[in-house]
Tab-separated table of C-alpha atoms in Angstrom:
chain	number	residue	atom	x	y	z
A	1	UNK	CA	0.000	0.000	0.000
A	2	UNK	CA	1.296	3.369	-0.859
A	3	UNK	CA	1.963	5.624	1.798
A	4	UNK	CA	0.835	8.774	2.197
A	5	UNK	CA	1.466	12.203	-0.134
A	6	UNK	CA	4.698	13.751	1.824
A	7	UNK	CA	5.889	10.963	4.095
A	8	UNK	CA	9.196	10.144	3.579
A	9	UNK	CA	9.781	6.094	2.911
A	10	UNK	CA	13.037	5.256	4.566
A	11	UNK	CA	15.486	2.853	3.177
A	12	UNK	CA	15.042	0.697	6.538
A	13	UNK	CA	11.096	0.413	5.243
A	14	UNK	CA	11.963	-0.528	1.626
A	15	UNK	CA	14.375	-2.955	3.094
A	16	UNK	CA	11.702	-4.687	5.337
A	17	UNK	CA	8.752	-4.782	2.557
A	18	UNK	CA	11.670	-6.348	0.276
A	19	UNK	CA	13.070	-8.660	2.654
A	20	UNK	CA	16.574	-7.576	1.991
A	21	UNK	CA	19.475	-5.847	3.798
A	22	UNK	CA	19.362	-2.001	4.412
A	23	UNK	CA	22.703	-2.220	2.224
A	24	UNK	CA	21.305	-3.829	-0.561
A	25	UNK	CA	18.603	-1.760	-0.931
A	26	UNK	CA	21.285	1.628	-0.605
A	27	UNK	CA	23.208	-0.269	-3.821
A	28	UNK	CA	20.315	-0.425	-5.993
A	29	UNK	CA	18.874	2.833	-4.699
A	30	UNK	CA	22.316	4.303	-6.248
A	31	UNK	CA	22.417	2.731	-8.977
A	32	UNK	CA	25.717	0.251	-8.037
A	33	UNK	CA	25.730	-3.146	-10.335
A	34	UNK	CA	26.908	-5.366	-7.717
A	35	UNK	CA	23.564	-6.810	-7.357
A	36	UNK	CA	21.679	-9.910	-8.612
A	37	UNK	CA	19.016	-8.878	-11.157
A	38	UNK	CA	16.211	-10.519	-8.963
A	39	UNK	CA	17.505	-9.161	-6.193
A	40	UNK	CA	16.854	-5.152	-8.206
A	41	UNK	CA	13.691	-6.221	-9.309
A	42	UNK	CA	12.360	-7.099	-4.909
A	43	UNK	CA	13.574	-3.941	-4.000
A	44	UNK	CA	11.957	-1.827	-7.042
A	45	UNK	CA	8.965	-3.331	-6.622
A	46	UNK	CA	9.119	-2.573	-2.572
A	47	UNK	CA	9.906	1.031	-3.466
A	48	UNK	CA	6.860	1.148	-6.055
A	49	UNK	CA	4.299	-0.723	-2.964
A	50	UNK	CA	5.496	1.954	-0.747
A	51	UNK	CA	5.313	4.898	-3.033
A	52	UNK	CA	8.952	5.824	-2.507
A	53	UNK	CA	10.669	7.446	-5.368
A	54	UNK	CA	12.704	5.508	-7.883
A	55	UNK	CA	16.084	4.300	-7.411
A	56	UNK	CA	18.654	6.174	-8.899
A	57	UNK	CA	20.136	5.459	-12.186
A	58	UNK	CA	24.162	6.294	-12.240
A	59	UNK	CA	25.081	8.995	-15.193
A	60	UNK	CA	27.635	11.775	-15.899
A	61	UNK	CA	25.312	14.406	-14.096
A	62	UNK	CA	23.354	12.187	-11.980
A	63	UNK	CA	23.683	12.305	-8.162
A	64	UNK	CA	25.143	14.976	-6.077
A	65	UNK	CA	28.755	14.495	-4.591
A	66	UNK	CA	28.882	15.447	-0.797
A	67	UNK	CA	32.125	17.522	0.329
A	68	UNK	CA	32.712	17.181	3.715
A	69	UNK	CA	35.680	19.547	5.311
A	70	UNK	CA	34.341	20.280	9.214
A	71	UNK	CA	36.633	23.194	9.289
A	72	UNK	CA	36.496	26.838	8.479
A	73	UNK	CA	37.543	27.236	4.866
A	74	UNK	CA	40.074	29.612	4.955
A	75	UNK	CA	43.861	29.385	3.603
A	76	UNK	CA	44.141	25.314	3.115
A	77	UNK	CA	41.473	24.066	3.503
A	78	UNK	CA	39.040	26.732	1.126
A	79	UNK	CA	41.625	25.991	-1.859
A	80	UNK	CA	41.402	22.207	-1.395
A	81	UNK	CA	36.861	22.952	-1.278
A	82	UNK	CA	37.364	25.259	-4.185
A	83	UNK	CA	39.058	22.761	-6.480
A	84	UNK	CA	37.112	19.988	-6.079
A	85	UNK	CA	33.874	22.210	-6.532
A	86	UNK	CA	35.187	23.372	-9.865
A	87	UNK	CA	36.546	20.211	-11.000
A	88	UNK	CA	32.922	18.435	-10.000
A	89	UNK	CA	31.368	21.105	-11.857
A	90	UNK	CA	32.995	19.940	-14.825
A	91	UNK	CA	31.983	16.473	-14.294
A	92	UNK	CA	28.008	17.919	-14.245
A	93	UNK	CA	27.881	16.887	-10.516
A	94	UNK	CA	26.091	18.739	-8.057
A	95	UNK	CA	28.082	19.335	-4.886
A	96	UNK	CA	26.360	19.124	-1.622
A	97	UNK	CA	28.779	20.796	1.319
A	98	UNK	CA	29.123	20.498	4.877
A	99	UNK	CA	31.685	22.376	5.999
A	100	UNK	CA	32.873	24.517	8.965
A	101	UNK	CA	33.798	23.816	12.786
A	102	UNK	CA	30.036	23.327	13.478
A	103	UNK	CA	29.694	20.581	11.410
A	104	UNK	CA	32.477	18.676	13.302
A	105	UNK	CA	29.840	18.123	15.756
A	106	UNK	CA	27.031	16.372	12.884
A	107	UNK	CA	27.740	12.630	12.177
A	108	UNK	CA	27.361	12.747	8.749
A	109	UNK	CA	28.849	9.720	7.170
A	110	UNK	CA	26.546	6.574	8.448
A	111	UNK	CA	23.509	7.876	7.053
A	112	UNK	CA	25.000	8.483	3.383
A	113	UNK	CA	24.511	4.646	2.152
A	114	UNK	CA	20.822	5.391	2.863
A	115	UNK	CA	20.743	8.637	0.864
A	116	UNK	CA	19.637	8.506	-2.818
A	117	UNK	CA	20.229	11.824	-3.524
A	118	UNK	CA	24.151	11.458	-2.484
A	119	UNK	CA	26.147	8.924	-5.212
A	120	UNK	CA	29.831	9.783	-3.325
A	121	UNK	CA	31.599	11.666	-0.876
A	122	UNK	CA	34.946	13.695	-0.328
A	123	UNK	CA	35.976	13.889	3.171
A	124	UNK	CA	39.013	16.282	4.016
A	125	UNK	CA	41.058	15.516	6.834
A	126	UNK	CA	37.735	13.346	8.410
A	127	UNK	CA	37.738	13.344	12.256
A	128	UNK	CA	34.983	10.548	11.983
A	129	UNK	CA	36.804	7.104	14.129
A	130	UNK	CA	38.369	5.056	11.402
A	131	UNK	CA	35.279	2.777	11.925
A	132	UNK	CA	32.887	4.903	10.199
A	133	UNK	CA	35.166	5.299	7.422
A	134	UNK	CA	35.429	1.175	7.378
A	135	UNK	CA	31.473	0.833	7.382
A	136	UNK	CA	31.305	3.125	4.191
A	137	UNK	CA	33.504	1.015	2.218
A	138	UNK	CA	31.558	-2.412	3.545
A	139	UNK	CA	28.332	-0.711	2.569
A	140	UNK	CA	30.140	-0.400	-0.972
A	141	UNK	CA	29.735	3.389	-0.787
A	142	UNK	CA	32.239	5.576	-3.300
A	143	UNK	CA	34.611	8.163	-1.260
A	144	UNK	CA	37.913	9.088	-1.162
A	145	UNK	CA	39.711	10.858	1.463
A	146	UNK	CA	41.748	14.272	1.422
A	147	UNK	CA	45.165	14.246	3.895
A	148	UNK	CA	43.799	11.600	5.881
A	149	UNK	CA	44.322	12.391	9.337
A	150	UNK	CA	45.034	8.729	10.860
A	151	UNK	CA	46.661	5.616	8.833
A	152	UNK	CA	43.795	4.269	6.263
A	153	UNK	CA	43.436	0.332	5.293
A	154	UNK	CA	44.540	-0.243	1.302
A	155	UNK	CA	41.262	-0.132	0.013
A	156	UNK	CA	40.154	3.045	0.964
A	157	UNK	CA	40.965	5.339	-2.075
A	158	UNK	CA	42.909	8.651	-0.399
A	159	UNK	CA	44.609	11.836	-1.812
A	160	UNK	CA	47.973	13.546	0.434
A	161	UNK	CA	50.953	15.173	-0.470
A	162	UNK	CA	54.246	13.563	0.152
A	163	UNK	CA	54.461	14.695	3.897
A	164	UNK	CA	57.590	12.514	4.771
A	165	UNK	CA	59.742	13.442	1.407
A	166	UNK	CA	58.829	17.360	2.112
A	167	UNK	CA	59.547	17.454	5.529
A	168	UNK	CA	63.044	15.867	5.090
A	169	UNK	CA	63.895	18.520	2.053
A	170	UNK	CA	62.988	21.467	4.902
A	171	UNK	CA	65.342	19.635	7.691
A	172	UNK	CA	67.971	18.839	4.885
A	173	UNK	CA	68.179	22.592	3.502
A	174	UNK	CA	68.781	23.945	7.449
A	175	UNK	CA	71.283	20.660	7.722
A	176	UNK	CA	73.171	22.358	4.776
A	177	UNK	CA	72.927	25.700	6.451
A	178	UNK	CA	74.416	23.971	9.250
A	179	UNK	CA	71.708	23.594	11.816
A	180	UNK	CA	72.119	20.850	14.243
A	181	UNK	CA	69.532	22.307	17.031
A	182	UNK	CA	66.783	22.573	15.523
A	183	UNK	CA	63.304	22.933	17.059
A	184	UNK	CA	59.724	21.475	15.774
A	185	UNK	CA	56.954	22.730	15.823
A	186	UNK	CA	54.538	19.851	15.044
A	187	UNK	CA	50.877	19.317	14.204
A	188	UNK	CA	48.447	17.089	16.941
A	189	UNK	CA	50.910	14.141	17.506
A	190	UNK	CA	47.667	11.802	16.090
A	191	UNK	CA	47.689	13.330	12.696
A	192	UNK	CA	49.130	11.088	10.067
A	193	UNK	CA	50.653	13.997	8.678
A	194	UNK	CA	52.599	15.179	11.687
A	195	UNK	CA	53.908	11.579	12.308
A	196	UNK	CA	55.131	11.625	8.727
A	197	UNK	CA	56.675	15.170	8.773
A	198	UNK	CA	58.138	13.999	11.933
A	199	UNK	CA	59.960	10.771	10.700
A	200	UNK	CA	60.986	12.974	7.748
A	201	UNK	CA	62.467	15.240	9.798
A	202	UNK	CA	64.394	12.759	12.002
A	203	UNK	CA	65.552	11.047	8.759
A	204	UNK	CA	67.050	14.675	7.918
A	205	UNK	CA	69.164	15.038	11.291
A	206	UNK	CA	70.483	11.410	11.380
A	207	UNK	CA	72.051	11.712	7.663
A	208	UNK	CA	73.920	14.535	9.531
A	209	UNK	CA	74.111	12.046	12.222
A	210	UNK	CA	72.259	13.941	15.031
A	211	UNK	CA	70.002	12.552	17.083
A	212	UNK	CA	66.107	14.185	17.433
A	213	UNK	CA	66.190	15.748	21.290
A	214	UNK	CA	62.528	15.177	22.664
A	215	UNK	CA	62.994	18.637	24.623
A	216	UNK	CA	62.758	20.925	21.244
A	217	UNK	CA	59.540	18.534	20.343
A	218	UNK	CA	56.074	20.450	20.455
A	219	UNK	CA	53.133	19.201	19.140
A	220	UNK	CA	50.238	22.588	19.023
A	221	UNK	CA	47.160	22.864	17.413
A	222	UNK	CA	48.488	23.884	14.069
A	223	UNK	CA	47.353	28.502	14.609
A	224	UNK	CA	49.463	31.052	14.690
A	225	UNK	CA	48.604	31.506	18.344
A	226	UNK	CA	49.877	27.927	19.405
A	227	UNK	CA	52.534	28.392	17.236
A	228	UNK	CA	53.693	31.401	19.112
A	229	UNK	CA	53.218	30.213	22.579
A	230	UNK	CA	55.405	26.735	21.142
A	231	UNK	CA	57.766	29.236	19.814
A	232	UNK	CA	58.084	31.552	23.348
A	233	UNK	CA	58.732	27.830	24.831
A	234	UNK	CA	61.912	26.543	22.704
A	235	UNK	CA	63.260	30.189	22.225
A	236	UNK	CA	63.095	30.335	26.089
A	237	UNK	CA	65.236	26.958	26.821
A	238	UNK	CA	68.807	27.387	28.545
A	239	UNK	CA	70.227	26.249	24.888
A	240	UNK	CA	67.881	27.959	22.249
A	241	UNK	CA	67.321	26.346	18.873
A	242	UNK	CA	68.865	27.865	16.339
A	243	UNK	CA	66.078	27.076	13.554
A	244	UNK	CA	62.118	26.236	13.812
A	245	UNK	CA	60.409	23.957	11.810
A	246	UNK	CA	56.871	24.547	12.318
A	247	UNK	CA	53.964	22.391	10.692
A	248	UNK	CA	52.390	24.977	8.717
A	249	UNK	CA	52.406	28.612	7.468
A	250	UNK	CA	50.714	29.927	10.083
A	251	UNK	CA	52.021	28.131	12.886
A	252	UNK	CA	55.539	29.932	11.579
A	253	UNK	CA	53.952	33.299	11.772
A	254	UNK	CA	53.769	32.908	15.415
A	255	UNK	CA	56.906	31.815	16.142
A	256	UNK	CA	58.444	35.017	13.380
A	257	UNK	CA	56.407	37.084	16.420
A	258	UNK	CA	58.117	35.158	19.547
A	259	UNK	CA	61.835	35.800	17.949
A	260	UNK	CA	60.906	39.180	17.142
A	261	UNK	CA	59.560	39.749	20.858
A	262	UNK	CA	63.057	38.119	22.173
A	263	UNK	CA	64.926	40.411	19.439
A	264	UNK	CA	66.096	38.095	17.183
A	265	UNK	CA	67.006	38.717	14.327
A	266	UNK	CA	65.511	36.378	11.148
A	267	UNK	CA	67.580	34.486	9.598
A	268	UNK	CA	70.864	35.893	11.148
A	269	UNK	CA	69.709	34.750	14.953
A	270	UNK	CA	66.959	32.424	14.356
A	271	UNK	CA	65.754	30.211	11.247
A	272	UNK	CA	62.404	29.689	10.483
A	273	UNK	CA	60.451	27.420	7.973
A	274	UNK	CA	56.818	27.123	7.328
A	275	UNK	CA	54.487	24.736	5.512
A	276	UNK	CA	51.872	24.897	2.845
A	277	UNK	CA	52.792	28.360	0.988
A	278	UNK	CA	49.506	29.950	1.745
A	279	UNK	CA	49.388	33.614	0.800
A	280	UNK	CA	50.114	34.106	4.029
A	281	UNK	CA	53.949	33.394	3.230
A	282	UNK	CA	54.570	36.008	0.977
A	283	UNK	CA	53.242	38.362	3.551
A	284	UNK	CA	55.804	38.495	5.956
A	285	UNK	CA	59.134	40.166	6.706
A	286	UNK	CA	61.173	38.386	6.425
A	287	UNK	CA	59.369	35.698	3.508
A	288	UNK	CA	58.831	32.628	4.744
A	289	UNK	CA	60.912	29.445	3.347
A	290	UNK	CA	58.543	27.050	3.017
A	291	UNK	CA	56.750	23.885	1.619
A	292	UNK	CA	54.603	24.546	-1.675
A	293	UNK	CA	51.648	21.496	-1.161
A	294	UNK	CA	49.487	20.679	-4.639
A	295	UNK	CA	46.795	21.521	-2.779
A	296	UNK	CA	44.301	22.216	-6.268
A	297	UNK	CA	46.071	18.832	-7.731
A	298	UNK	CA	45.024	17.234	-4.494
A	299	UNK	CA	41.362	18.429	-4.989
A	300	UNK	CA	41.390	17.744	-8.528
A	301	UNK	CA	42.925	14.143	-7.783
A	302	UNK	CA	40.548	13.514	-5.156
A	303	UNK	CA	37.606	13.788	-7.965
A	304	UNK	CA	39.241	12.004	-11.031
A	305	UNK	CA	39.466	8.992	-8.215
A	306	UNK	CA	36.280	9.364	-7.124
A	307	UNK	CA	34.483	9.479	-10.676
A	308	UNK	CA	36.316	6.016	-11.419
A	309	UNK	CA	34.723	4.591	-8.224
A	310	UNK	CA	31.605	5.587	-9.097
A	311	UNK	CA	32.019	4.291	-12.925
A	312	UNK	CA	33.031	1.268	-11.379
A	313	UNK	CA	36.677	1.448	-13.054
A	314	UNK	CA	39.411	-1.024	-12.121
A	315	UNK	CA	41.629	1.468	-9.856
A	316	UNK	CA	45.399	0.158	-9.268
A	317	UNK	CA	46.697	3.011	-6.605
A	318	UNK	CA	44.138	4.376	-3.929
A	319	UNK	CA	46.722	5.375	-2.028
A	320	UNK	CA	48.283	8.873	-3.985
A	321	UNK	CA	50.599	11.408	-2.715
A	322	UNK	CA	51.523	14.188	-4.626
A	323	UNK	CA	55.348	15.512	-4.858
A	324	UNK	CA	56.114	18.836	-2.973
A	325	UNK	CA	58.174	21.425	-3.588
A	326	UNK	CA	60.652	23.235	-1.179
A	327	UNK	CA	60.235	27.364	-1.938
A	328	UNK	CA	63.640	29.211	-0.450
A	329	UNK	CA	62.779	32.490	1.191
A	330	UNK	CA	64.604	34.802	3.115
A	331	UNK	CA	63.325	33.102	6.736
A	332	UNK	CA	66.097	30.784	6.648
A	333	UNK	CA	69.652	31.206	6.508
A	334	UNK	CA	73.649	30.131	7.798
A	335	UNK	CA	73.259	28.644	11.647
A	336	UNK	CA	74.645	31.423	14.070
A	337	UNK	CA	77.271	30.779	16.260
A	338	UNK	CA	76.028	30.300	19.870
C-alpha cells in the first residue's frame, strides 16, 4: 500500500517490505551493479508498494557528490573545497557541502549509504573514528579521502601530499645551512601527517648524524597563536634552537612574532620554515621558506578517483601522494654561532 502524499519512505522500510538488507537496498537505490538482477527487481517493486521514489540510475550528471571539510575554509582548507567544486562542476555533478567547525559536531557519514540523492563523498582531513570510514567502504559506498588524518586500510581510495619526502627537504636545507639544534613545531601528535613530517624530519638530522632531542619537540594545534606560545617555549630553553620547523604557514607566523619579541634577528639569529605556501607566506618580513603542497592537484585528484569509483573502473593506486616542492625564502639562513 502506498503511503501517504509527503511521508518520507526510509530505506530501513523498503528494506523490510523487500526482505533484503538495508545495504542492498542503498546499492540499488544508487544505482551500483553489484547486485543480482532478482535481487533489483524485490527492492523496485518494494519502493513502487510503498510509493517511494525511484532508485537512482548512475550517469555523468546524476547524483550529487557530498564535500565534507568540518573546518572553516580559509587558507588550506578553502583551496582544497574550491578545487574539487570546480573540477565536479565539470563532471556535471552537483556538490552538496558540509563544511565549517560546526559541522564537526554532525555525524554525517553513516547515514549516506541510505541517501539517494548522495552517489559519493569527499571527506578532508575526516575526524569521523576510522570505523565509520570502514562501514562506508563495507556498505560499498564511493569516497575518497583528502590528507587523511590517521593511517587508512589499502582499500580506501585517499589523496595527500608527500608529507615525509617534504619534511626531510625542509630539515635537509637547514642541515646544509648547518643547523644541528633545531626545534619542531609539530601538528596534533595523532595526525598522520605530523607523524610523517616527523619521521621525515628525524631522517634529515640522522644523515647529519644527530640525534632528534625530545625537549625541542612540540606538538600545538596547528594557529598562529599555538605556534607562538610553542615558539616563546623553545626560544626560552637554557640552549635555544637555532632554527624552527613549524607544521604549517601559520604556525611559523607565530613563532616570526616570539623571535621578534626576544629580538632576534631572522635568519641571522633564528631560522624559520613554514608549511603549505599559503598567501600568508609572501606576507611576511622576512618571507617565509617554506613547503609549496598541490593543494588544487590534491582536490582535482581527489575527484578524477572518485568518478572512477563511481564508474566502477578497475583502480590500481588508492593510495596517492603528490610531490612537494621546497620554496627558499629569506626566513632561513647560515646557523649562528652560539
Amino acid at each position: 500500500m502506498a503511503r501517504p502524499p509527503g511521508t518520507r519512505v526510509t530505506v530501513r522500510a523498503i528494506a523490510a517490505e523487500a526482505g533484503v538488507s538495508i545495504a542492498t537496498v542503498s546499492r540499488v537505490m544508487t544505482g551500483r551493479a553489484n547486485v543480482a538482477p532478482d535481487t533489483q527487481a524485490l527492492v523496485r517493486r518494494a519502493v513502487e508498494r510503498l510509493g517511494a521514489p525511484a532508485p537512482a540510475r548512475r550517469g555523468a550528471a546524476g547524483g550529487a557528490i557530498l564535500v565534507r571539510c568540518p573546518y572553516v575554509l580559509t587558507d588550506y582548507f578553502g583551496v582544497i573545497v574550491s578545487s574539487i567544486a570546480e573540477t565536479l562542476d565539470l563532471h556535471g555533478r552537483r556538490v552538496v557541502l558540509s563544511a565549517g567547525d560546526a559541522a564537526r559536531g554532525t555525524r554525517v557519514l553513516p547515514g549516506l549509504p541510505g541517501d539517494p540523492g548522495i552517489a559519493g563523498a569527499i571527506l578532508i582531513v575526516p575526524p569521523e573514528p576510522e570505523r565509520e570510514l570502514e562501514a562506508l567502504r563495507e556498505q560499498d559506498f564511493p569516497f575518497v579521502v583528502v590528507d587523511p588524518r590517521t593511517p587508512l586500510p589499502r582499500d580506501i581510495a585517499s589523496v595527500s601530499a608527500a608529507n615525509l619526502a617534504a619534511a626531510r627537504s625542509v630539515s635537509a636545507h637547514l642541515v646544509d645551512f648547518g643547523h644541528r639544534r633545531i626545534g619542531v613545531i609539530g601538528g596534533p601528535g595523532d595526525w598522520l601527517a605530523s607523524k610523517s613530517r616527523l619521521a621525515g624530519h628525524t631522517s634529515a638530522l640522522a644523515d647529519a648524524g644527530v640525534l632528534p632531542s625530545p625537549e625541542l619537540l612540540r606538538s600545538i594545534e596547528p594557529t598562529a597563536d599555538w605556534g607562538y606560545g610553542a615558539a616563546c617555549e623553545l626560544l626560552d630553553l637554557p640552549e635555544r634552537p637555532t632554527a624552527l620547523v613549524a607544521f604549517n604557514d601559520k604556525a611559523a607566523v607565530g613563532a616570526l612574532r616570539a623571535a621578534y619579541e626576544r629580538g632576534l634577528r631572522v635568519p641571522e639569529d633564528l631560522s624559520i620554515t613554514g608549511f603549505d605556501d599559503i598567501d600568508l607566506s609572501r606576507s611576511t618580513v622576512p618571507r617565509l621558506t617554506t613547503v609549496r603542497q598541490p593543494l588544487e592537484e590534491m582536490g582535482r585528484m581527489a575527484v578524477s578517483l572518485l568518478m572512477r569509483l563511481l564508474d566502477r573502473h578497475t583502480v590500481d593506486t588508492l593510495h596517492v601522494e603528490l610531490a612537494t616542492h621546497l620554496v627558499i625564502r629569506g626566513s632561513t639562513g647560515p646557523a649562528p654561532v652560539l
